[in-house]
Short mmCIF file of C-alpha atoms in Angstrom, two decimals:
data_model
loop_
_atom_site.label_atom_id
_atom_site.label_comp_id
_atom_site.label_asym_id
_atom_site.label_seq_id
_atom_site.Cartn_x
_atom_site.Cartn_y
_atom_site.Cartn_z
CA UNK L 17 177.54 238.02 -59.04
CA UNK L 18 176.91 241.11 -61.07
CA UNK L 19 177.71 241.12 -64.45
CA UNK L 20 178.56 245.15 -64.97
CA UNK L 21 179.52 247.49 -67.73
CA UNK L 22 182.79 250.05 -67.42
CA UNK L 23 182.71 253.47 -69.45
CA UNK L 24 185.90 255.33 -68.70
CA UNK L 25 185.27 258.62 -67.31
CA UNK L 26 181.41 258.32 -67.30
CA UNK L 27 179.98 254.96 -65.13
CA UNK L 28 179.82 251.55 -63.95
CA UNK L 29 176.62 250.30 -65.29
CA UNK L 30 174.07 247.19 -65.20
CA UNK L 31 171.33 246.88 -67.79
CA UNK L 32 168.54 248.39 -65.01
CA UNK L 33 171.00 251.02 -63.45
CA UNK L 34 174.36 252.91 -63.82
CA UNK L 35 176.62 254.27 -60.97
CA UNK L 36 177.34 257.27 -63.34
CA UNK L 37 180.01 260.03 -62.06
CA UNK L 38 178.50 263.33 -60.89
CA UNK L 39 175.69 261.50 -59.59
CA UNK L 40 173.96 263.09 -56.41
CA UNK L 41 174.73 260.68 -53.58
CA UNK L 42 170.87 260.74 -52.57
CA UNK L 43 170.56 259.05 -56.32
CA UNK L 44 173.04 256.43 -55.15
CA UNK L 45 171.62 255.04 -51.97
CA UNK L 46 168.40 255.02 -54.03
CA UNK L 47 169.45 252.69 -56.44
CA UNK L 48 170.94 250.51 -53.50
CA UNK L 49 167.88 250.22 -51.66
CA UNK L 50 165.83 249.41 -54.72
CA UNK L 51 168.08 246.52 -55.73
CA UNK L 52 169.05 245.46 -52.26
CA UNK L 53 167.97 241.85 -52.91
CA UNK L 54 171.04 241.28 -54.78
CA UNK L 55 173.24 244.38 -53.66
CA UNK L 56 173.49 243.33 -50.01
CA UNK L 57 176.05 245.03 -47.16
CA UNK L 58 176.68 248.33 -47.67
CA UNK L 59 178.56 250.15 -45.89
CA UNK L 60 178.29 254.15 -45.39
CA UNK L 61 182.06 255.52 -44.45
CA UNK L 62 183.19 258.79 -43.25
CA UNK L 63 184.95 261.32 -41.02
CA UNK L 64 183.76 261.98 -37.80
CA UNK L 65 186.50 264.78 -37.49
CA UNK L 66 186.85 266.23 -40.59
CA UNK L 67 183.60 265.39 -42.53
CA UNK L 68 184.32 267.94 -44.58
CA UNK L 69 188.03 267.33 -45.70
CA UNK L 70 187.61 263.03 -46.53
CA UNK L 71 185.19 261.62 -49.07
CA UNK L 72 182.22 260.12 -48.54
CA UNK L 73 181.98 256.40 -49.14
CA UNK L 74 179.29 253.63 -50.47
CA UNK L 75 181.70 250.54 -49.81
CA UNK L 76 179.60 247.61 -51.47
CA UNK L 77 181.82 244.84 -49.37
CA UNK L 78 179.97 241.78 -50.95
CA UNK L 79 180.63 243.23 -54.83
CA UNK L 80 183.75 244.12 -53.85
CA UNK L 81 183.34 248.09 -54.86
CA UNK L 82 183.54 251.55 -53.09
CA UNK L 83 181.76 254.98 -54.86
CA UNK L 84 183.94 257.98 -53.80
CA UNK L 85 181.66 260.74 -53.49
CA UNK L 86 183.09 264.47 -52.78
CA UNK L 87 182.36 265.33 -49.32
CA UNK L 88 181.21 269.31 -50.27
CA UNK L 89 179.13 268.55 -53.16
CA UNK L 90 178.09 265.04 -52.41
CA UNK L 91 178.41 264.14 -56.08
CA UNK L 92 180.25 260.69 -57.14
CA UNK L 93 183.75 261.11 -58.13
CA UNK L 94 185.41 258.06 -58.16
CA UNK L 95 184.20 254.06 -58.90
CA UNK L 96 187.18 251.48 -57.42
CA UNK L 97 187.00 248.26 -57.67
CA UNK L 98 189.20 246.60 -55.13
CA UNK L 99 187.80 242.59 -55.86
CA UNK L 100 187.65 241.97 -59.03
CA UNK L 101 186.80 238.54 -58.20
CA UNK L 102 183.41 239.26 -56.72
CA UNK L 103 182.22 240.95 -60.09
CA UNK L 104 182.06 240.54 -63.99
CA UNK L 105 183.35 243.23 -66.16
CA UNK L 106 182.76 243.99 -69.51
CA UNK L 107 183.96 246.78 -71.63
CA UNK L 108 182.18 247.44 -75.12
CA UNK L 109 179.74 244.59 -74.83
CA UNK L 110 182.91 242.15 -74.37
CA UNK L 111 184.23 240.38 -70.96
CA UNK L 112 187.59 241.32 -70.07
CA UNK L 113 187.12 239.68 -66.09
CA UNK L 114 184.49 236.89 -65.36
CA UNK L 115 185.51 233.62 -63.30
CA UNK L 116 186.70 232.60 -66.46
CA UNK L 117 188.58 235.38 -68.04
CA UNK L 118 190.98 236.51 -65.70
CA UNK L 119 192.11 240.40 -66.00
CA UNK L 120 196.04 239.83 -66.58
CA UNK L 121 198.00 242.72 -68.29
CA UNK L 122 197.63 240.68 -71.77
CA UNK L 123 193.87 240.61 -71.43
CA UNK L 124 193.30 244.80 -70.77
CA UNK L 125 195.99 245.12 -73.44
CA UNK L 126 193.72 243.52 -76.14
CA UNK L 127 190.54 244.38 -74.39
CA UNK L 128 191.56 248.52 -73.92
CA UNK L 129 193.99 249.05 -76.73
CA UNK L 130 197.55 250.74 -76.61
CA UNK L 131 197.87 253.18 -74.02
CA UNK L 132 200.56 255.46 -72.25
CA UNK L 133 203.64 254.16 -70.59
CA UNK L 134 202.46 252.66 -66.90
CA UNK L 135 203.47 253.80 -63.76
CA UNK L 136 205.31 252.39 -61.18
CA UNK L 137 205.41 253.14 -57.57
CA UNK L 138 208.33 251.11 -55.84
CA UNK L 139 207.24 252.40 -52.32
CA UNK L 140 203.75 250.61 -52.36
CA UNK L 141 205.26 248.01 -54.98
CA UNK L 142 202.31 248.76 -57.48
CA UNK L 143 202.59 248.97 -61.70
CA UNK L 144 199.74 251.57 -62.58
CA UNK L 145 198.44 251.32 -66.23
CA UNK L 146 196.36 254.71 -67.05
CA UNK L 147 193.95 255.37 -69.56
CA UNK L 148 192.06 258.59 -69.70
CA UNK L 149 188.90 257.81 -67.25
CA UNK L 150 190.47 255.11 -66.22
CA UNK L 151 193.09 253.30 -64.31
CA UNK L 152 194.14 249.49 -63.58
CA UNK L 153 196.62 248.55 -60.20
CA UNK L 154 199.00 245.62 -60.24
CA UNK L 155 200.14 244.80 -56.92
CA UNK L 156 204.11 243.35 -57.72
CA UNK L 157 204.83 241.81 -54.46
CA UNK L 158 202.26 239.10 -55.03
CA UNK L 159 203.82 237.66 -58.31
CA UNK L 160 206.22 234.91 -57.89
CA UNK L 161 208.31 236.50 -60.66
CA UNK L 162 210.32 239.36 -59.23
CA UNK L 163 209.71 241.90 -62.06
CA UNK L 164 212.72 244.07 -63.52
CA UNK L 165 212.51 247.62 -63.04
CA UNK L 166 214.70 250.17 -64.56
CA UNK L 167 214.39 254.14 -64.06
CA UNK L 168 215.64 255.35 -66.45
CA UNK L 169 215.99 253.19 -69.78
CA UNK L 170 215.22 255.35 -73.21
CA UNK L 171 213.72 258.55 -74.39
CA UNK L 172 213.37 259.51 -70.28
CA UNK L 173 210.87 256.57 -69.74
CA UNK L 174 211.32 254.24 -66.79
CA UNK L 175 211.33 250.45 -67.84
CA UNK L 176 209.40 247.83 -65.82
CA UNK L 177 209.21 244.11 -67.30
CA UNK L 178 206.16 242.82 -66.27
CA UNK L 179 205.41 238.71 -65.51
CA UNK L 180 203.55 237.06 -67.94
CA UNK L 181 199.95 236.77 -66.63
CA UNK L 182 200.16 239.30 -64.01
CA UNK L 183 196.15 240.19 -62.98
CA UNK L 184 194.87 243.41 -61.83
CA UNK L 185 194.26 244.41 -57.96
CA UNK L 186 192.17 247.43 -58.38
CA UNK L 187 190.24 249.34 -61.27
CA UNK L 188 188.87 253.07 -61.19
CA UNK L 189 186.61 255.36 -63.49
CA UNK L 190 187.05 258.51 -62.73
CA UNK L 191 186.81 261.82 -64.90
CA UNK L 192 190.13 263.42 -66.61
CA UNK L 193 193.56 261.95 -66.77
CA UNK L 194 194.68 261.72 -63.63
CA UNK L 195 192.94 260.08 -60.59
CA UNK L 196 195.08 261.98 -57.84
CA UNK L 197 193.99 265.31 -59.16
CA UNK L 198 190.01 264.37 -60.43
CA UNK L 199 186.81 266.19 -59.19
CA UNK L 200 183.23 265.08 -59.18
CA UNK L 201 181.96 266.19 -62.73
CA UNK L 202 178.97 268.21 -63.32
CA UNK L 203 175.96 266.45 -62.20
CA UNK L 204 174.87 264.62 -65.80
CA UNK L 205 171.59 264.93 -67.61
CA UNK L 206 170.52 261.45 -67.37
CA UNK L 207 170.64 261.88 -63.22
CA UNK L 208 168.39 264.48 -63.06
CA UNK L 209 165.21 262.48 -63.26
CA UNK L 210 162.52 265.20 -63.17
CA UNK L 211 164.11 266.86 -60.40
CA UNK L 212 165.78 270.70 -59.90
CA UNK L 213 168.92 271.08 -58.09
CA UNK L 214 170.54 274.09 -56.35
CA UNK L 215 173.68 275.05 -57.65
CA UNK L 216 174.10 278.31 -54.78
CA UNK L 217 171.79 279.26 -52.22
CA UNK L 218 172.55 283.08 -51.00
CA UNK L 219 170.62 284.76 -48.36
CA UNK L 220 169.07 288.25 -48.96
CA UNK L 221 169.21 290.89 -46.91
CA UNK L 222 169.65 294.43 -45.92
CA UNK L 223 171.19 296.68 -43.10
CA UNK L 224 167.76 295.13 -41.11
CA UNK L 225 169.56 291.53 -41.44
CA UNK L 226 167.98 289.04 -43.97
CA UNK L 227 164.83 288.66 -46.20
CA UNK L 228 164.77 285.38 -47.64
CA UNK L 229 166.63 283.27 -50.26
CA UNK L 230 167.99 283.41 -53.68
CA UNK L 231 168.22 280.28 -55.43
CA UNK L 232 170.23 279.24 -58.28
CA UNK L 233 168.66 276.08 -59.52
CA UNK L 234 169.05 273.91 -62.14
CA UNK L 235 166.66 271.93 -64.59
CA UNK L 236 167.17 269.77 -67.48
CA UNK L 237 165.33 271.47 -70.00
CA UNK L 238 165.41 270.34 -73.77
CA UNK L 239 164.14 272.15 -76.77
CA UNK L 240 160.69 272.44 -77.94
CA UNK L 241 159.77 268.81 -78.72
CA UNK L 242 163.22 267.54 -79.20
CA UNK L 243 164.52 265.47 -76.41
CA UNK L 244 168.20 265.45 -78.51
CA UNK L 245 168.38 269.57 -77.63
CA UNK L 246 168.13 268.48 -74.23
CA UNK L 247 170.72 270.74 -71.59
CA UNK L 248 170.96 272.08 -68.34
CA UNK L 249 169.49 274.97 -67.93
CA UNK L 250 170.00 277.90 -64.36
CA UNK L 251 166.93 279.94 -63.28
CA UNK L 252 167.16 282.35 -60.52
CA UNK L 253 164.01 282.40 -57.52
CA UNK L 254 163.74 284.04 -54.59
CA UNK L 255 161.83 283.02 -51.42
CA UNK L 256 161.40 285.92 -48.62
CA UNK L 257 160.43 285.82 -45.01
CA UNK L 258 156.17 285.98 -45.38
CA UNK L 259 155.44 284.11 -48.37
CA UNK L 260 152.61 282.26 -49.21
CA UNK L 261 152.27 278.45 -49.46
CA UNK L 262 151.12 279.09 -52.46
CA UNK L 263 154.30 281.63 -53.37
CA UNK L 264 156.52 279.00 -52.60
CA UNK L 265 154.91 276.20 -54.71
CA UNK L 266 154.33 278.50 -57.48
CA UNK L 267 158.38 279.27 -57.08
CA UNK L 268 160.19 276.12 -56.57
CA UNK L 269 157.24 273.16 -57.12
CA UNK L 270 156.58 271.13 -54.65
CA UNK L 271 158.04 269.72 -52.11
CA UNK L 272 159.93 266.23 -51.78
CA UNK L 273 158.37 265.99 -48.25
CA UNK L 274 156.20 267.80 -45.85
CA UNK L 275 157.34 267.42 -42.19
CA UNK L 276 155.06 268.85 -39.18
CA UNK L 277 156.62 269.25 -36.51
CA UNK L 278 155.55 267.69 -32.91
CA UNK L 279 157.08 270.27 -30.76
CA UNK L 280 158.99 272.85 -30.37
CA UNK L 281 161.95 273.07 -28.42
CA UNK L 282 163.27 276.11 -29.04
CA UNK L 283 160.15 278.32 -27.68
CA UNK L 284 161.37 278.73 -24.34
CA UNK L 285 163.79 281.26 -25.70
CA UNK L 286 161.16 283.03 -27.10
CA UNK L 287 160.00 286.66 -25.87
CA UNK L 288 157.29 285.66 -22.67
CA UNK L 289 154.09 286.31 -24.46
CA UNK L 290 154.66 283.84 -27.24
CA UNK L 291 156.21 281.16 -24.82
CA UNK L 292 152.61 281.20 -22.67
CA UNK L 293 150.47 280.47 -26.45
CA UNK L 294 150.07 277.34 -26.67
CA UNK L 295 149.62 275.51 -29.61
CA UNK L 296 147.02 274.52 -31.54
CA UNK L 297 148.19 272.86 -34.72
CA UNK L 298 151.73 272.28 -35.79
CA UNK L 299 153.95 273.98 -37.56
CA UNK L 300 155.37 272.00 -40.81
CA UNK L 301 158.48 272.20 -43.05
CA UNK L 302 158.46 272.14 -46.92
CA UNK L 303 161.55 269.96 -47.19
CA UNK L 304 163.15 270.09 -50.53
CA UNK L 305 165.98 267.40 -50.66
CA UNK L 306 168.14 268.64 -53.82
CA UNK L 307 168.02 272.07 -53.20
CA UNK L 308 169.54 271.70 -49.78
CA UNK L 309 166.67 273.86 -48.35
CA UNK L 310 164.10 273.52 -45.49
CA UNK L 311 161.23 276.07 -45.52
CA UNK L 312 159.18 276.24 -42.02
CA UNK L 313 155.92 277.43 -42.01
CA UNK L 314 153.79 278.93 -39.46
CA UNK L 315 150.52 276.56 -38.85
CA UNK L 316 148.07 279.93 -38.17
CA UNK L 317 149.03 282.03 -41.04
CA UNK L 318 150.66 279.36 -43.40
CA UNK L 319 153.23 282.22 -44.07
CA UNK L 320 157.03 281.38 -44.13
CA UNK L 321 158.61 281.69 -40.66
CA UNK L 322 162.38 280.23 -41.45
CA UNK L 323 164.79 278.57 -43.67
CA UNK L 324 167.65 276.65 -42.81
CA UNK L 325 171.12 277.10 -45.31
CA UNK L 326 174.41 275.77 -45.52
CA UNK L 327 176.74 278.56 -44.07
CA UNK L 328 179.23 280.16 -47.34
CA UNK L 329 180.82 282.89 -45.31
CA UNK L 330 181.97 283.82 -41.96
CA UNK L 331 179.31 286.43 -40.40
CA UNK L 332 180.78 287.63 -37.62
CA UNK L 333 180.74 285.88 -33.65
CA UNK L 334 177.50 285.25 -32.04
CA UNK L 335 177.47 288.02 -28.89
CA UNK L 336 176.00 285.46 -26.72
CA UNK L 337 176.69 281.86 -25.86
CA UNK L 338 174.77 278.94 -27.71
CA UNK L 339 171.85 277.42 -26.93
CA UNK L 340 172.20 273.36 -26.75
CA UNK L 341 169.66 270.89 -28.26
CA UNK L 342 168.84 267.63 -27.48
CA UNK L 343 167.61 265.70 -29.81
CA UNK L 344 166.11 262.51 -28.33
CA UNK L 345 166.26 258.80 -30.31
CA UNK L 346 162.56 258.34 -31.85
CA UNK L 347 160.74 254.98 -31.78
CA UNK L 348 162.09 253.87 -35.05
CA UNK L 349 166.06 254.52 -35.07
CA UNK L 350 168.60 256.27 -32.93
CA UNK L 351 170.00 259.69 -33.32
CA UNK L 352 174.16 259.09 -33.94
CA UNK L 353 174.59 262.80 -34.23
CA UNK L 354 174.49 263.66 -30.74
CA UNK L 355 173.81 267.38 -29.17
CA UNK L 356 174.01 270.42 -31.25
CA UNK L 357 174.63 274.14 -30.46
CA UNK L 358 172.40 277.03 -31.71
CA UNK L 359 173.63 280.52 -32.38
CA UNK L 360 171.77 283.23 -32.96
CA UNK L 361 173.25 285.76 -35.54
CA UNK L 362 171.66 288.38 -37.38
CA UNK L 363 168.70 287.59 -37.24
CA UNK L 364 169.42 283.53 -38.23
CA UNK L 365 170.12 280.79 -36.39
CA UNK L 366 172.96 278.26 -37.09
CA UNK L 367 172.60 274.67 -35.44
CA UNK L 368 176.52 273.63 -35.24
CA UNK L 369 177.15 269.63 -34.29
CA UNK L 370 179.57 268.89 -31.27
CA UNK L 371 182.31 267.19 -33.10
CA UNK L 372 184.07 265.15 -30.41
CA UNK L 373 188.05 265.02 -31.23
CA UNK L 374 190.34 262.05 -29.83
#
């Protein structure tokens, strides 16, 4: 069972990792797969329709935990804990819910301190009890005292008596006072790790169509020699259509991964001379995994040939219909994704997944 530490509106923590909000979700599944000896079946949740409208979801069903991440951003933004029994929790150093201690309304009372008024919500018979960062559910309909609820009782406060020993359902951290209304917080310093991350990729170009990339990216930098000074810092770097290996390096490090690739299936559409070359050596991508970028170059001239962004704007409509790509299962796993559809536009190609709708 792990034994865990809560800090409201900042992270769920053991003493070899922390869950900590604004954390990337790539960070997450890393700390997962390091420990998965004792954090066994995860599950990875989301929308098939509207991946872009639900959260993402790390549902830790034996620890009896989910970590909310926002599904634009991909940064955590909410911890729940929907089992309390399958964990220990600790706040400050001190146990407030172990198999001995159990979490009643008494126990986060003296554990937490004096907070606002709870909130009740007769529809889905649940007491809320809200601090800032972080909120406990009480489920009513499972006490075998009927509690007392009244409205409107005194200064324009509703009045709920509450059993004696009632327990809590659920617990979340979140950031801000309100969990309806919370975003994923700024990624924090701690979760950067050595690594840059790209706050806004725009593409640059002219009446031609485009010329490369400008990134925004972000570093943890710290003063000279003072790790206390340390902040996050934005530089600007551009990458442009016939760049060097060595441009590239020199502007965003290197890579987290080199992929070559072992065909290409998108040469047919190419002009008839270049479709009749065939190849000698591969082409490869620079991958780089927190910037959200993909650099392709070519294997002859090592020069950059394409990039691959997340679309911020509507360009206009493609004048001709997509080409479709098959991507086939490799030896290792199985491609759930399914067939894609390539546009051409301006001079850049967007690969657009076939969402299938019920």
């Amino acid at each position: 069972m792990l034994d865990l530490e809560v800090v409201p509106e900042r992270s769920l923590g053991h003493e070899q990792w922390e869950f900590a909000l604004g954390m990337p979700l790539a960070q997450a599944i890393s700390i997962l797969q390091k420990h998965c000896r004792i954090i066994k079946n995860v599950q990875v949740l989301y929308s098939e329709q509207m991946p872009l409208s639900h959260d993402l979801i790390l549902n830790l069903t034996q620890d009896g935990m989910k970590l909310l991440f926002d599904a634009c951003n991909q940064r955590l933004k909410v911890i729940e804990v929907y089992d309390l029994s399958k964990v220990k929790l600790k706040y400050c150093g001190v146990h407030f819910n172990t198999q001995a201690i159990a979490p009643t309304i008494e126990q986060i009372d003296q554990s937490f301190g004096a907070t606002h008024p709870g909130v009740y919500n007769a529809a889905e018979q649940l007491f809320h009890l809200n601090f800032r960062g972080l909120s406990f559910s009480f489920q009513l309909d499972s006490w075998n005292e009927a509690p007392k609820y009244e409205p409107n009782f005194a200064h324009g406060l509703a009045s709920l008596q509450i059993p004696h020993g009632a327990t809590v359902k659920r617990m979340y951290i979140y950031t801000g006072n309100n969990l309806q209304d919370t975003k994923a917080p700024v990624m924090p310093l701690a979760c950067f790790l050595g690594n840059v991350y790209a706050e806004c990729v725009d593409v640059l170009k002219n009446g031609a169509g485009p010329l490369g990339l400008r990134l925004r990216i972000l570093t943890a930098g710290c003063g000279p020699g003072v790790m206390a000074d340390a902040k996050v810092r934005a530089v600007e770097r551009n990458i442009y259509f016939g760049d060097s290996c060595q441009d590239v390096l020199s502007a965003l490090g290197s890579p987290h991964k080199v992929f070559y690739k072992s065909e290409d299936k998108m040469k047919i559409h190419s002009p008839s001379p270049h479709k009749q070359v065939p190849s000698k050596c591969n082409d490869y991508f620079f991958n780089y995994f927190t910037l959200g970028v993909d650099i392709l170059f070519d294997s002859t001239t090592h020069l950059v040939k394409k990039f691959w962004d997340q679309i911020q704007e509507l360009l206009g409509h493609p004048m001709e219909k997509p080409v479709v790509l098959h991507r086939s299962s490799s030896a290792n796993n199985t491609n759930p994704f399914g067939s894609t559809f390539c546009f051409g536009l301006q001079r850049m190609i967007f690969e657009v997944r076939t969402w299938c709708v019920s």
